[in-house]
């Protein structure tokens, strides 16, 4: 057993669980055997991952945490007197939760707790919204989806190429457009200061994980046998088939992108462009141009006032409200993605501990947004 063998098994097993979207195995909709086997696999993947308290998982580890620290040499960005989230290299540095959000450098579980608490405990979000044109909201939604996909549990290591430079800069511009509207200074570009730590790999761990993974995969029908069982996503059935084949020693990919030809080092992993019957990946540089076009052609975000009130609803213009704290969180997430798309960044195999944060970003975060 090699480290590569273990990482492929870990990646394939994580992919099968993550492909379900929500943790359906915690509910009664699934047969008992499938629920039990998925729950056991979830526990084994968590066990095989360095736990949040493990000193080997350093704050800022891109495989297990939010990345880097601010480039100004300090451990924080922004001014807490303006309710800007405090972003630190070690969550233990924040003694007062009133100081705000902890995501920069925070391990995935702590980052989720901070995000959820910061957004939900917003006393003035309704009274102090930010107005965004629909086009900017669409751009932001796509960026958050891209971040979620890039921290999906089990995603293999990737080194970002030069194509990421323009995308990283455009994401920072988008983030700063939100901060400017809130009267805050621009964010400081992040950098990764630590190497990604691998998941725990030894022969005994490989044997245990393979056993739990096979039992869970065997509880999933083959893709062509799903029939009317809509409780299992098709991608889960495909991942389970790959996992069974991998354990049997067949040459199958541990990880599959959404469409063929996507290279995470230079393409978006969440988008694909169709031109007739032919499709193609979206270059990061092309996406950067689209983000800048959205910024250039849209009215800048603003806080409504008597001089600049809420817009009148019309058929050809859509506007959305972002509560103040959601806007700050969103700017923070855009900076996180920018750091992960900076050329030369190497993320490492994403740990399974990212799963709850991945789910939060794709299923929960955007719900406070209200269309006028």
Short mmCIF file of C-alpha atoms in Angstrom, two decimals, residues 101-103 107-119 356-357:
data_model
loop_
_atom_site.label_atom_id
_atom_site.label_comp_id
_atom_site.label_asym_id
_atom_site.label_seq_id
_atom_site.Cartn_x
_atom_site.Cartn_y
_atom_site.Cartn_z
CA UNK A 101 -15.88 36.28 11.65
CA UNK A 102 -13.03 33.81 11.67
CA UNK A 103 -12.30 32.23 8.32
CA UNK A 107 -9.81 25.00 10.01
CA UNK A 108 -12.92 24.00 8.08
CA UNK A 109 -15.08 23.06 11.12
CA UNK A 110 -14.25 26.30 12.97
CA UNK A 111 -14.77 28.33 9.79
CA UNK A 112 -18.25 26.87 9.41
CA UNK A 113 -19.17 27.66 13.01
CA UNK A 114 -17.97 31.23 12.60
CA UNK A 115 -19.75 31.74 9.28
CA UNK A 116 -23.05 30.35 10.52
CA UNK A 117 -22.96 32.25 13.80
CA UNK A 118 -21.90 35.52 12.22
CA UNK A 119 -24.64 35.46 9.59
CA UNK A 356 -20.18 20.50 6.36
CA UNK A 357 -18.70 23.80 5.13
#
